[in-house]
Amino acid sequence: MTTMRETADLDAAVLALDAARSVTVVCHVQPDADTIGSGLALALVLHRRGIPVWVSFAEPAELPMSMTSLPGVRHLVAPADVPAEVDLLVAVDCGSRGRLGVLADRLPGAATTLVIDHHRSNTRFGAINVVDPGAESTTSVVARLLDAWRVPIDPDVAHCLYAGLVTDTGSFRWVQPGTHELAERLLATGIDGADIARTLLDTHPFGWLMMLSRVLGTAQLAPDALGGVGLVYAFVRRDDVDGVRSEEVESVIDIVRTTAEAGIAAVFKESRTVPDRWTVSLRSRDSGRSTGDGIDLAEVATALGGGGHRFAAGYTAYGMPDDLVGALLAALG
């Protein structure tokens, strides 16, 4: 159900997009298909309306290979090429200013700022905030915004929206009422859903297997964590990722999280460039069907300076491995 407040936010967003004569769309650092798909879908629509638009993310330096086939990638620019001043800056799939990285410095130069997101931990840092914590992906929020804007969804835009939908739902394992209806609507435009999913989720270079053999060898199980809920964790060190793409590193959590003996999974990923800096991916699950007892990782990650969803969140930490694990265990309580 759409609330009156959500309707007002959508109306304000439509007015801002209609009035803008230049637009920057900022995706979050270490981008996934939901943030890039959302950004490129908006860029395609704006470009067709004759509005200059730039899409960017702060790091890494290159777009993950699995996303290079998304329509609209020509609108992606390096952070240095993002204008200092625009009519409208749109942040997509970013729960806080910190998720913009160095591009957070473009916020003051925008006449208006719009945040489009689905993270419950979102800090509402925009002048206009279209945030639906109940949405399965930010691309689904963008689809609703395009409907409110009365913009038709063609195959290129549908491709971008489907990319975020299929990835953020884990190939439709985590869905909401209406998820499959949206997927059917996007597929009806003629896009190849199987090919999009295969490219984004099921294609890895051989080096990925070598990395996994090293990383999974570091896995540790703390079965008594959080009163017996259990924590499983692994480390991806800088030397493990030579010649491996960022999306391969991000995929490790989806393997570690399958551990039956732990309700919480964590992967600590060492920065390739900054000493002692780690990005941490967290996942949790209910103990059984319809139990609703899974750990709220959004609260845990927020306490550690990050954010996210109940079952999927993350944060950045600094220090030695033992200290990182100790800090996480302390935050879990």
mmCIF file of C-alpha atoms in Angstrom:
data_model
loop_
_atom_site.group_PDB
_atom_site.id
_atom_site.type_symbol
_atom_site.label_atom_id
_atom_site.label_comp_id
_atom_site.label_asym_id
_atom_site.label_seq_id
_atom_site.Cartn_x
_atom_site.Cartn_y
_atom_site.Cartn_z
ATOM 1 C CA MET A 1 0.000 0.000 0.000
ATOM 2 C CA THR A 2 1.293 3.458 -0.903
ATOM 3 C CA THR A 3 0.907 5.948 1.943
ATOM 4 C CA MET A 4 -0.020 9.602 1.585
ATOM 5 C CA ARG A 5 3.519 10.518 2.607
ATOM 6 C CA GLU A 6 5.021 8.296 -0.094
ATOM 7 C CA THR A 7 2.656 9.837 -2.661
ATOM 8 C CA ALA A 8 3.738 13.331 -1.628
ATOM 9 C CA ASP A 9 7.407 12.351 -1.934
ATOM 10 C CA LEU A 10 6.816 10.878 -5.380
ATOM 11 C CA ASP A 11 5.005 14.026 -6.489
ATOM 12 C CA ALA A 12 7.871 16.200 -5.230
ATOM 13 C CA ALA A 13 10.395 13.993 -7.015
ATOM 14 C CA VAL A 14 8.466 14.237 -10.288
ATOM 15 C CA LEU A 15 8.331 18.024 -10.011
ATOM 16 C CA ALA A 16 12.090 18.162 -9.339
ATOM 17 C CA LEU A 17 12.879 15.924 -12.318
ATOM 18 C CA ASP A 18 10.541 17.912 -14.565
ATOM 19 C CA ALA A 19 12.116 21.225 -13.540
ATOM 20 C CA ALA A 20 15.765 20.149 -13.759
ATOM 21 C CA ARG A 21 17.847 21.341 -16.672
ATOM 22 C CA SER A 22 20.936 19.394 -15.625
ATOM 23 C CA VAL A 23 21.143 16.245 -13.510
ATOM 24 C CA THR A 24 23.850 14.242 -11.770
ATOM 25 C CA VAL A 25 23.001 10.705 -10.639
ATOM 26 C CA VAL A 26 25.322 9.301 -7.977
ATOM 27 C CA CYS A 27 25.542 5.579 -7.270
ATOM 28 C CA HIS A 28 27.100 4.118 -4.134
ATOM 29 C CA VAL A 29 30.711 3.021 -3.741
ATOM 30 C CA GLN A 30 31.475 -0.576 -4.727
ATOM 31 C CA PRO A 31 28.383 -0.451 -6.942
ATOM 32 C CA ASP A 32 26.026 -3.352 -7.496
ATOM 33 C CA ALA A 33 23.422 -3.831 -10.205
ATOM 34 C CA ASP A 34 20.685 -2.182 -8.145
ATOM 35 C CA THR A 35 22.449 1.154 -7.824
ATOM 36 C CA ILE A 36 23.845 1.124 -11.378
ATOM 37 C CA GLY A 37 20.583 -0.128 -12.872
ATOM 38 C CA SER A 38 18.658 2.603 -11.059
ATOM 39 C CA GLY A 39 21.100 5.284 -12.150
ATOM 40 C CA LEU A 40 21.225 4.243 -15.792
ATOM 41 C CA ALA A 41 17.446 3.861 -16.049
ATOM 42 C CA LEU A 42 17.038 7.464 -14.915
ATOM 43 C CA ALA A 43 19.823 8.618 -17.228
ATOM 44 C CA LEU A 44 18.177 6.995 -20.252
ATOM 45 C CA VAL A 45 14.890 8.730 -19.509
ATOM 46 C CA LEU A 46 16.489 12.113 -18.869
ATOM 47 C CA HIS A 47 18.700 11.933 -21.954
ATOM 48 C CA ARG A 48 15.689 11.214 -24.169
ATOM 49 C CA ARG A 49 14.058 14.309 -22.739
ATOM 50 C CA GLY A 50 17.081 16.372 -23.792
ATOM 51 C CA ILE A 51 18.415 16.876 -20.244
ATOM 52 C CA PRO A 52 22.210 16.722 -19.759
ATOM 53 C CA VAL A 53 22.879 13.908 -17.295
ATOM 54 C CA TRP A 54 25.969 12.412 -15.687
ATOM 55 C CA VAL A 55 26.088 9.113 -13.760
ATOM 56 C CA SER A 56 29.029 8.261 -11.533
ATOM 57 C CA PHE A 57 30.305 6.355 -8.511
ATOM 58 C CA ALA A 58 33.326 7.133 -6.362
ATOM 59 C CA GLU A 59 35.105 3.762 -6.337
ATOM 60 C CA PRO A 60 36.455 1.493 -7.717
ATOM 61 C CA ALA A 61 37.917 3.110 -10.793
ATOM 62 C CA GLU A 62 36.027 0.892 -13.231
ATOM 63 C CA LEU A 63 32.508 -0.472 -13.523
ATOM 64 C CA PRO A 64 32.302 -4.180 -12.649
ATOM 65 C CA MET A 65 32.566 -6.216 -15.856
ATOM 66 C CA SER A 66 29.247 -7.954 -15.279
ATOM 67 C CA MET A 67 27.434 -4.604 -15.640
ATOM 68 C CA THR A 68 29.152 -3.257 -18.739
ATOM 69 C CA SER A 69 26.387 -4.613 -20.978
ATOM 70 C CA LEU A 70 23.681 -2.555 -19.252
ATOM 71 C CA PRO A 71 22.044 -0.018 -21.580
ATOM 72 C CA GLY A 72 23.082 3.560 -20.916
ATOM 73 C CA VAL A 73 26.653 2.917 -19.730
ATOM 74 C CA ARG A 74 27.742 5.721 -22.048
ATOM 75 C CA HIS A 75 26.348 8.114 -19.448
ATOM 76 C CA LEU A 76 28.849 6.931 -16.822
ATOM 77 C CA VAL A 77 31.674 9.373 -16.116
ATOM 78 C CA ALA A 78 34.647 9.438 -13.764
ATOM 79 C CA PRO A 79 34.159 11.283 -10.454
ATOM 80 C CA ALA A 80 36.457 14.083 -11.636
ATOM 81 C CA ASP A 81 34.123 14.701 -14.583
ATOM 82 C CA VAL A 82 30.998 15.191 -12.458
ATOM 83 C CA PRO A 83 29.993 18.886 -12.599
ATOM 84 C CA ALA A 84 30.433 20.881 -9.415
ATOM 85 C CA GLU A 85 27.011 22.490 -9.899
ATOM 86 C CA VAL A 86 23.778 21.081 -11.320
ATOM 87 C CA ASP A 87 20.061 21.720 -10.977
ATOM 88 C CA LEU A 88 19.412 18.302 -9.446
ATOM 89 C CA LEU A 89 21.574 15.641 -7.840
ATOM 90 C CA VAL A 90 19.951 12.227 -7.442
ATOM 91 C CA ALA A 91 21.452 9.615 -5.100
ATOM 92 C CA VAL A 92 20.254 6.090 -5.880
ATOM 93 C CA ASP A 93 20.442 3.117 -3.497
ATOM 94 C CA CYS A 94 22.535 5.153 -1.032
ATOM 95 C CA GLY A 95 21.533 4.918 2.617
ATOM 96 C CA SER A 96 23.703 7.824 3.735
ATOM 97 C CA ARG A 97 26.082 10.533 2.524
ATOM 98 C CA GLY A 98 28.981 8.240 3.354
ATOM 99 C CA ARG A 99 27.906 5.778 0.666
ATOM 100 C CA LEU A 100 28.635 8.474 -1.944
ATOM 101 C CA GLY A 101 32.350 8.434 -1.124
ATOM 102 C CA VAL A 102 34.240 11.423 -2.472
ATOM 103 C CA LEU A 103 31.211 12.406 -4.555
ATOM 104 C CA ALA A 104 29.476 13.576 -1.386
ATOM 105 C CA ASP A 105 31.266 16.876 -2.060
ATOM 106 C CA ARG A 106 28.894 17.429 -5.024
ATOM 107 C CA LEU A 107 25.841 17.712 -2.768
ATOM 108 C CA PRO A 108 26.345 21.408 -1.864
ATOM 109 C CA GLY A 109 26.596 22.360 -5.547
ATOM 110 C CA ALA A 110 23.153 21.004 -6.410
ATOM 111 C CA ALA A 111 20.162 23.333 -6.339
ATOM 112 C CA THR A 112 18.024 20.359 -5.269
ATOM 113 C CA THR A 113 18.878 16.879 -4.000
ATOM 114 C CA LEU A 114 16.763 13.751 -4.379
ATOM 115 C CA VAL A 115 17.366 10.428 -2.624
ATOM 116 C CA ILE A 116 15.787 7.249 -4.049
ATOM 117 C CA ASP A 117 16.357 4.170 -1.925
ATOM 118 C CA HIS A 118 14.941 1.114 -0.158
ATOM 119 C CA HIS A 119 17.286 0.773 2.835
ATOM 120 C CA ARG A 120 15.569 0.966 6.210
ATOM 121 C CA SER A 121 18.687 2.621 7.643
ATOM 122 C CA ASN A 122 18.472 5.507 5.143
ATOM 123 C CA THR A 123 19.252 8.830 6.847
ATOM 124 C CA ARG A 124 17.034 10.904 4.508
ATOM 125 C CA PHE A 125 19.920 13.174 3.556
ATOM 126 C CA GLY A 126 18.197 14.639 0.508
ATOM 127 C CA ALA A 127 15.929 17.657 0.226
ATOM 128 C CA ILE A 128 13.451 15.159 -1.275
ATOM 129 C CA ASN A 129 13.489 11.543 -0.123
ATOM 130 C CA VAL A 130 11.695 8.719 -1.900
ATOM 131 C CA VAL A 131 12.584 5.871 0.432
ATOM 132 C CA ASP A 132 10.549 2.671 0.701
ATOM 133 C CA PRO A 133 12.070 0.191 3.180
ATOM 134 C CA GLY A 134 9.485 -2.365 2.105
ATOM 135 C CA ALA A 135 10.647 -2.380 -1.514
ATOM 136 C CA GLU A 136 12.731 -5.301 -2.711
ATOM 137 C CA SER A 137 15.108 -3.110 -4.708
ATOM 138 C CA THR A 138 15.767 0.515 -5.505
ATOM 139 C CA THR A 139 14.972 -0.237 -9.144
ATOM 140 C CA SER A 140 11.429 -1.139 -8.072
ATOM 141 C CA VAL A 141 11.156 2.285 -6.407
ATOM 142 C CA VAL A 142 12.435 3.867 -9.633
ATOM 143 C CA ALA A 143 9.777 1.949 -11.590
ATOM 144 C CA ARG A 144 7.095 3.430 -9.331
ATOM 145 C CA LEU A 145 8.607 6.901 -9.793
ATOM 146 C CA LEU A 146 8.573 6.516 -13.583
ATOM 147 C CA ASP A 147 4.912 5.538 -13.399
ATOM 148 C CA ALA A 148 4.145 8.630 -11.336
ATOM 149 C CA TRP A 149 6.091 10.652 -13.923
ATOM 150 C CA ARG A 150 4.036 8.974 -16.680
ATOM 151 C CA VAL A 151 7.175 7.778 -18.413
ATOM 152 C CA PRO A 152 6.800 4.527 -20.394
ATOM 153 C CA ILE A 153 9.265 1.740 -19.613
ATOM 154 C CA ASP A 154 10.886 0.578 -22.845
ATOM 155 C CA PRO A 155 13.235 -2.435 -23.233
ATOM 156 C CA ASP A 156 16.450 -0.522 -22.380
ATOM 157 C CA VAL A 157 14.982 0.971 -19.219
ATOM 158 C CA ALA A 158 13.399 -2.391 -18.359
ATOM 159 C CA HIS A 159 16.795 -4.102 -18.737
ATOM 160 C CA CYS A 160 18.320 -1.729 -16.185
ATOM 161 C CA LEU A 161 15.415 -2.100 -13.768
ATOM 162 C CA TYR A 162 15.388 -5.897 -14.071
ATOM 163 C CA ALA A 163 19.119 -6.027 -13.322
ATOM 164 C CA GLY A 164 18.546 -4.474 -9.909
ATOM 165 C CA LEU A 165 15.444 -6.546 -9.260
ATOM 166 C CA VAL A 166 16.977 -9.934 -10.039
ATOM 167 C CA THR A 167 20.155 -9.274 -8.065
ATOM 168 C CA ASP A 168 18.668 -7.665 -4.962
ATOM 169 C CA THR A 169 16.100 -10.464 -4.661
ATOM 170 C CA GLY A 170 18.774 -13.156 -5.050
ATOM 171 C CA SER A 171 17.186 -14.454 -8.246
ATOM 172 C CA PHE A 172 13.742 -13.992 -6.688
ATOM 173 C CA ARG A 173 14.469 -15.912 -3.475
ATOM 174 C CA TRP A 174 13.616 -12.835 -1.375
ATOM 175 C CA VAL A 175 10.484 -11.258 -2.740
ATOM 176 C CA GLN A 176 7.604 -9.038 -1.703
ATOM 177 C CA PRO A 177 3.975 -9.006 -2.840
ATOM 178 C CA GLY A 178 4.129 -7.545 -6.322
ATOM 179 C CA THR A 179 7.732 -8.564 -7.079
ATOM 180 C CA HIS A 180 6.807 -11.132 -9.699
ATOM 181 C CA GLU A 181 4.211 -8.779 -11.153
ATOM 182 C CA LEU A 182 6.921 -6.170 -11.735
ATOM 183 C CA ALA A 183 9.252 -8.792 -13.174
ATOM 184 C CA GLU A 184 6.542 -9.948 -15.586
ATOM 185 C CA ARG A 185 5.891 -6.377 -16.636
ATOM 186 C CA LEU A 186 9.600 -5.786 -17.365
ATOM 187 C CA LEU A 187 9.980 -9.109 -19.196
ATOM 188 C CA ALA A 188 6.954 -8.249 -21.328
ATOM 189 C CA THR A 189 9.020 -5.486 -22.973
ATOM 190 C CA GLY A 190 11.068 -8.218 -24.672
ATOM 191 C CA ILE A 191 14.195 -8.287 -22.516
ATOM 192 C CA ASP A 192 16.020 -11.606 -22.011
ATOM 193 C CA GLY A 193 15.717 -12.174 -18.274
ATOM 194 C CA ALA A 194 17.714 -15.410 -18.317
ATOM 195 C CA ASP A 195 20.652 -13.775 -20.080
ATOM 196 C CA ILE A 196 20.593 -10.758 -17.744
ATOM 197 C CA ALA A 197 20.612 -13.031 -14.673
ATOM 198 C CA ARG A 198 23.345 -15.255 -16.082
ATOM 199 C CA THR A 199 25.584 -12.294 -16.887
ATOM 200 C CA LEU A 200 25.140 -10.696 -13.480
ATOM 201 C CA LEU A 201 25.058 -13.734 -11.207
ATOM 202 C CA ASP A 202 26.349 -16.887 -12.852
ATOM 203 C CA THR A 203 29.426 -15.910 -14.838
ATOM 204 C CA HIS A 204 32.875 -15.847 -13.215
ATOM 205 C CA PRO A 205 36.468 -16.151 -14.489
ATOM 206 C CA PHE A 206 38.538 -19.181 -13.552
ATOM 207 C CA GLY A 207 40.543 -17.031 -11.122
ATOM 208 C CA TRP A 208 37.405 -16.780 -8.980
ATOM 209 C CA LEU A 209 37.750 -20.457 -8.108
ATOM 210 C CA MET A 210 41.358 -19.952 -7.041
ATOM 211 C CA MET A 211 40.361 -17.009 -4.853
ATOM 212 C CA LEU A 212 37.571 -19.026 -3.245
ATOM 213 C CA SER A 213 39.942 -21.839 -2.376
ATOM 214 C CA ARG A 214 42.107 -19.415 -0.420
ATOM 215 C CA VAL A 215 39.348 -17.342 1.151
ATOM 216 C CA LEU A 216 37.138 -20.226 2.247
ATOM 217 C CA GLY A 217 40.182 -21.724 3.905
ATOM 218 C CA THR A 218 40.097 -18.805 6.363
ATOM 219 C CA ALA A 219 36.481 -19.459 7.402
ATOM 220 C CA GLN A 220 35.832 -19.735 11.124
ATOM 221 C CA LEU A 221 32.703 -20.748 13.003
ATOM 222 C CA ALA A 222 31.718 -19.185 16.345
ATOM 223 C CA PRO A 223 28.688 -21.322 17.224
ATOM 224 C CA ASP A 224 28.098 -19.666 20.606
ATOM 225 C CA ALA A 225 27.856 -16.130 19.226
ATOM 226 C CA LEU A 226 24.735 -14.231 20.206
ATOM 227 C CA GLY A 227 23.473 -16.894 22.564
ATOM 228 C CA GLY A 228 23.881 -19.747 20.128
ATOM 229 C CA VAL A 229 22.673 -18.055 16.947
ATOM 230 C CA GLY A 230 26.183 -18.562 15.592
ATOM 231 C CA LEU A 231 28.557 -16.518 13.475
ATOM 232 C CA VAL A 232 30.562 -17.719 10.493
ATOM 233 C CA TYR A 233 33.178 -15.409 9.012
ATOM 234 C CA ALA A 234 35.969 -15.328 6.462
ATOM 235 C CA PHE A 235 38.660 -12.913 5.314
ATOM 236 C CA VAL A 236 39.478 -11.730 1.804
ATOM 237 C CA ARG A 237 42.993 -10.332 1.946
ATOM 238 C CA ARG A 238 44.622 -8.014 -0.546
ATOM 239 C CA ASP A 239 46.851 -10.776 -1.927
ATOM 240 C CA ASP A 240 43.818 -12.962 -2.594
ATOM 241 C CA VAL A 241 42.287 -10.606 -5.130
ATOM 242 C CA ASP A 242 45.120 -10.012 -7.578
ATOM 243 C CA GLY A 243 43.583 -10.262 -11.026
ATOM 244 C CA VAL A 244 40.080 -10.783 -9.604
ATOM 245 C CA ARG A 245 37.256 -8.366 -10.320
ATOM 246 C CA SER A 246 35.368 -6.553 -7.571
ATOM 247 C CA GLU A 247 32.147 -8.467 -8.268
ATOM 248 C CA GLU A 248 33.963 -11.744 -7.596
ATOM 249 C CA VAL A 249 35.016 -10.439 -4.188
ATOM 250 C CA GLU A 250 31.476 -9.281 -3.408
ATOM 251 C CA SER A 251 30.081 -12.721 -4.267
ATOM 252 C CA VAL A 252 31.946 -14.484 -1.455
ATOM 253 C CA ILE A 253 29.333 -13.596 1.179
ATOM 254 C CA ASP A 254 26.668 -15.520 -0.752
ATOM 255 C CA ILE A 255 28.693 -18.696 -0.299
ATOM 256 C CA VAL A 256 29.684 -18.145 3.322
ATOM 257 C CA ARG A 257 26.084 -17.373 4.297
ATOM 258 C CA THR A 258 24.959 -20.901 3.362
ATOM 259 C CA THR A 259 26.580 -22.327 6.530
ATOM 260 C CA ALA A 260 23.848 -24.258 8.343
ATOM 261 C CA GLU A 261 25.361 -23.852 11.815
ATOM 262 C CA ALA A 262 25.349 -20.038 11.815
ATOM 263 C CA GLY A 263 22.483 -17.549 11.654
ATOM 264 C CA ILE A 264 24.892 -14.700 10.873
ATOM 265 C CA ALA A 265 27.628 -14.544 8.230
ATOM 266 C CA ALA A 266 30.367 -11.958 7.749
ATOM 267 C CA VAL A 267 33.071 -11.451 5.143
ATOM 268 C CA PHE A 268 35.884 -9.006 5.897
ATOM 269 C CA LYS A 269 37.414 -7.634 2.683
ATOM 270 C CA GLU A 270 40.759 -5.854 2.853
ATOM 271 C CA SER A 271 41.143 -2.676 0.813
ATOM 272 C CA ARG A 272 43.385 -2.984 -2.210
ATOM 273 C CA THR A 273 44.766 0.517 -1.624
ATOM 274 C CA VAL A 274 44.241 1.693 1.984
ATOM 275 C CA PRO A 275 46.221 -0.063 4.743
ATOM 276 C CA ASP A 276 44.153 -1.674 7.514
ATOM 277 C CA ARG A 277 40.817 -0.682 5.920
ATOM 278 C CA TRP A 278 38.200 -3.397 5.517
ATOM 279 C CA THR A 279 34.695 -3.427 4.097
ATOM 280 C CA VAL A 280 32.459 -5.900 5.867
ATOM 281 C CA SER A 281 29.455 -7.696 4.360
ATOM 282 C CA LEU A 282 26.865 -9.121 6.764
ATOM 283 C CA ARG A 283 24.007 -11.553 6.197
ATOM 284 C CA SER A 284 21.469 -13.139 8.551
ATOM 285 C CA ARG A 285 18.416 -15.382 8.254
ATOM 286 C CA ASP A 286 15.472 -16.638 10.248
ATOM 287 C CA SER A 287 16.039 -19.880 12.147
ATOM 288 C CA GLY A 288 13.113 -21.491 10.373
ATOM 289 C CA ARG A 289 10.165 -20.956 8.078
ATOM 290 C CA SER A 290 8.022 -17.968 9.111
ATOM 291 C CA THR A 291 9.798 -17.645 12.476
ATOM 292 C CA GLY A 292 10.688 -13.977 11.949
ATOM 293 C CA ASP A 293 13.587 -14.251 14.410
ATOM 294 C CA GLY A 294 16.508 -13.310 12.176
ATOM 295 C CA ILE A 295 18.977 -10.756 13.558
ATOM 296 C CA ASP A 296 18.367 -7.162 12.443
ATOM 297 C CA LEU A 297 21.669 -6.422 10.756
ATOM 298 C CA ALA A 298 20.654 -2.864 9.854
ATOM 299 C CA GLU A 299 20.884 -1.966 13.539
ATOM 300 C CA VAL A 300 24.191 -3.815 13.959
ATOM 301 C CA ALA A 301 25.772 -2.207 10.896
ATOM 302 C CA THR A 302 24.492 1.254 11.795
ATOM 303 C CA ALA A 303 26.104 0.945 15.236
ATOM 304 C CA LEU A 304 29.376 0.178 13.450
ATOM 305 C CA GLY A 305 29.078 3.143 11.082
ATOM 306 C CA GLY A 306 27.333 1.440 8.180
ATOM 307 C CA GLY A 307 23.789 0.455 7.318
ATOM 308 C CA GLY A 308 21.575 -1.738 5.193
ATOM 309 C CA HIS A 309 18.636 -4.076 5.547
ATOM 310 C CA ARG A 310 17.510 -6.467 8.247
ATOM 311 C CA PHE A 311 19.055 -9.503 6.550
ATOM 312 C CA ALA A 312 21.828 -7.816 4.535
ATOM 313 C CA ALA A 313 24.032 -4.949 5.649
ATOM 314 C CA GLY A 314 27.600 -3.734 5.751
ATOM 315 C CA TYR A 315 30.097 -1.273 7.144
ATOM 316 C CA THR A 316 33.727 -0.144 6.904
ATOM 317 C CA ALA A 317 36.244 -0.883 9.663
ATOM 318 C CA TYR A 318 39.918 -0.327 10.378
ATOM 319 C CA GLY A 319 42.351 -2.523 12.266
ATOM 320 C CA MET A 320 43.742 -6.022 12.641
ATOM 321 C CA PRO A 321 41.636 -9.121 11.905
ATOM 322 C CA ASP A 322 41.249 -10.246 15.521
ATOM 323 C CA ASP A 323 40.140 -6.751 16.533
ATOM 324 C CA LEU A 324 37.593 -6.649 13.683
ATOM 325 C CA VAL A 325 36.014 -9.922 14.757
ATOM 326 C CA GLY A 326 35.992 -8.792 18.394
ATOM 327 C CA ALA A 327 34.247 -5.550 17.506
ATOM 328 C CA LEU A 328 31.583 -7.378 15.505
ATOM 329 C CA LEU A 329 30.952 -9.878 18.298
ATOM 330 C CA ALA A 330 30.628 -6.995 20.750
ATOM 331 C CA ALA A 331 28.133 -5.224 18.486
ATOM 332 C CA LEU A 332 26.097 -8.411 18.176
ATOM 333 C CA GLY A 333 25.876 -8.480 21.980
#
